[in-house]
PDB file of C-alpha atoms in Angstrom:
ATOM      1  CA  UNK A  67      67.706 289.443 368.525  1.00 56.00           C
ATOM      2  CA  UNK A  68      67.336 286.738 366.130  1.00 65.00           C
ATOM      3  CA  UNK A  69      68.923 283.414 366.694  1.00 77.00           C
ATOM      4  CA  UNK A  70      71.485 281.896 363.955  1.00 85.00           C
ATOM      5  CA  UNK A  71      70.580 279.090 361.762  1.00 90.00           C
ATOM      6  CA  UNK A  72      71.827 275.992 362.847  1.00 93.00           C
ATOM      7  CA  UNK A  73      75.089 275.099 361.441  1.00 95.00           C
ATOM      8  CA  UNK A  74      73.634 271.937 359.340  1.00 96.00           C
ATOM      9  CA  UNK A  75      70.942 274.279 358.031  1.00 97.00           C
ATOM     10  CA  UNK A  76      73.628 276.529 356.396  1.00 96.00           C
ATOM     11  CA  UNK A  77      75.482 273.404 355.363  1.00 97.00           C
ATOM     12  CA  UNK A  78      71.792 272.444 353.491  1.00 98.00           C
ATOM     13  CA  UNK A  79      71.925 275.879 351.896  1.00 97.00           C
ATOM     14  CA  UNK A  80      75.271 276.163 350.555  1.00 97.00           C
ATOM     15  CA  UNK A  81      74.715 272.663 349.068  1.00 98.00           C
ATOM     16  CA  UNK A  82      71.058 273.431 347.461  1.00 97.00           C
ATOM     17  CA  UNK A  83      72.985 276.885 346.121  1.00 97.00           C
ATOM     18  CA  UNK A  84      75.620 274.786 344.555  1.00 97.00           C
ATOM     19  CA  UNK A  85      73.420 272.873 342.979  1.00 97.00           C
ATOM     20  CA  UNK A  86      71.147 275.447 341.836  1.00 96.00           C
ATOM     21  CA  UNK A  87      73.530 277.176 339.909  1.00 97.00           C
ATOM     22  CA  UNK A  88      75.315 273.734 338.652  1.00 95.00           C
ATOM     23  CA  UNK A  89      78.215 273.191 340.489  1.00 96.00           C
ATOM     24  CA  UNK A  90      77.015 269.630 341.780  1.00 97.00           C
ATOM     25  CA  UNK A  91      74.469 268.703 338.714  1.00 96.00           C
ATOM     26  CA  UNK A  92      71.659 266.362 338.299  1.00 96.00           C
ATOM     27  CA  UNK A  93      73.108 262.529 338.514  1.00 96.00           C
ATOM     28  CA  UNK A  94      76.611 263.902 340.223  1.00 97.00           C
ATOM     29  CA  UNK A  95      78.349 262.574 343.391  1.00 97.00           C
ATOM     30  CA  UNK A  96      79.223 264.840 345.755  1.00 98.00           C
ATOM     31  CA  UNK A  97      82.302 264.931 347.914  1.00 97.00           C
ATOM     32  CA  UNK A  98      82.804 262.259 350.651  1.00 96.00           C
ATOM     33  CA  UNK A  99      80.933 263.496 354.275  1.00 96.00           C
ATOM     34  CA  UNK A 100      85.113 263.571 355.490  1.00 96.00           C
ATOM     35  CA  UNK A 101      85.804 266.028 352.580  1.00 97.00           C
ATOM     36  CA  UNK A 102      82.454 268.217 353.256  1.00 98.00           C
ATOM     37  CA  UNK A 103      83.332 268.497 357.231  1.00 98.00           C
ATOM     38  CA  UNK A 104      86.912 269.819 356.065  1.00 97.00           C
ATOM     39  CA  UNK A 105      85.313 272.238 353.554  1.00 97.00           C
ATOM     40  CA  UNK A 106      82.631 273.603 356.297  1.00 97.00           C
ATOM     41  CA  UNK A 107      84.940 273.359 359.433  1.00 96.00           C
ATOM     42  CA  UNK A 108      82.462 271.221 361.213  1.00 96.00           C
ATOM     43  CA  UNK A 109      82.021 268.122 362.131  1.00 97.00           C
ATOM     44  CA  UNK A 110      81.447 264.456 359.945  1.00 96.00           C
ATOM     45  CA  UNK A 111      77.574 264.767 362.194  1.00 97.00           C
ATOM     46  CA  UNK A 112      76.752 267.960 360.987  1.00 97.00           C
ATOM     47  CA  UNK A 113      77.307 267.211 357.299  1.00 98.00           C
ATOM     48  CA  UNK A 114      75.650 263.654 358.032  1.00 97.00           C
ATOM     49  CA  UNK A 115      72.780 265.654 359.762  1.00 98.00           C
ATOM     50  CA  UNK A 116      72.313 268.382 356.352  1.00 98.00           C
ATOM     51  CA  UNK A 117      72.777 265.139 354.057  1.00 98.00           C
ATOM     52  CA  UNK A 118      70.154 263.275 355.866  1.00 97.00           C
ATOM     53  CA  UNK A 119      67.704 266.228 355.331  1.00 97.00           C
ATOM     54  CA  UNK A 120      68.288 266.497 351.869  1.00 98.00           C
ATOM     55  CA  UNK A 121      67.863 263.107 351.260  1.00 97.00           C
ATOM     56  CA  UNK A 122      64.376 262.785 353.211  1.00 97.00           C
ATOM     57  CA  UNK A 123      63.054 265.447 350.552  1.00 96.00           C
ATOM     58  CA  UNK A 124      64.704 263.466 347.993  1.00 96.00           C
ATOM     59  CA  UNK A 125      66.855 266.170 346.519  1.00 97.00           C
ATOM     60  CA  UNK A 126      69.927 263.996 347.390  1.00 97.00           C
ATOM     61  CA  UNK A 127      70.012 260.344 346.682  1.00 97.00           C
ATOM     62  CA  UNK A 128      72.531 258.081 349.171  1.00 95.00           C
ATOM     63  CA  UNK A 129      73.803 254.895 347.847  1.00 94.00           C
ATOM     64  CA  UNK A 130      75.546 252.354 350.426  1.00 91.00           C
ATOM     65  CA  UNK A 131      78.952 252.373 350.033  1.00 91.00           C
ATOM     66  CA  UNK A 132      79.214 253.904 347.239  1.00 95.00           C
ATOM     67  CA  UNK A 133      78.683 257.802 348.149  1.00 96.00           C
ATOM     68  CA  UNK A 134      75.850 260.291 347.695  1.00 97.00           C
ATOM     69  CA  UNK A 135      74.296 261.993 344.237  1.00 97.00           C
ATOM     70  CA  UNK A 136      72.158 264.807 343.427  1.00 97.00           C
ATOM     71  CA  UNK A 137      68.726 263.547 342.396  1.00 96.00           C
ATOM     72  CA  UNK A 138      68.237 263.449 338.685  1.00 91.00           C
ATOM     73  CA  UNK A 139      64.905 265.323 339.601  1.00 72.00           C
ATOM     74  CA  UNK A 140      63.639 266.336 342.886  1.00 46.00           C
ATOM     75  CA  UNK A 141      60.675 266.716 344.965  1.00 45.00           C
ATOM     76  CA  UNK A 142      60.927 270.065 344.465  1.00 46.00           C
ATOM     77  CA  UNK A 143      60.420 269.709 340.579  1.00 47.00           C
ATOM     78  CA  UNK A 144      57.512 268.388 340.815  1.00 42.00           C
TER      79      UNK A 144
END
């Protein structure tokens, strides 16, 4: 039986869908972590945790205090 994707991992997903197909374009901020755990059902951590991820890879850029964006191009461009 296979096991289920961890929770942040489908969190990842969702977001790289979204913006994929445009919802959260190049340059755009994306909700606050409080707003994503209400959207997902889940915990501030787990967002945090699929945020973190993205940003590593540098599909997501986090600015201090002032909230997270979508890379104007990614890694994954390249």
């Amino acid at each position: 039986m296979p096991y289920a994707q961890p929770l942040w991992r489908q969190i990842r997903d969702d977001l790289r869908a979204k913006i994929r197909v445009g919802i959260y374009p190049p340059g755009s901020k994306l909700p606050s972590t409080r707003l994503l755990a209400e959207e997902y059902d889940t915990s501030h951590m787990t967002v945090r945790r699929a945020l973190d991820s993205m940003i590593e890879l540098g599909e997501l850029v986090g600015r201090m205090g002032i909230g997270v964006f979508v890379a104007e191009t990614s890694e994954q461009d390249s």
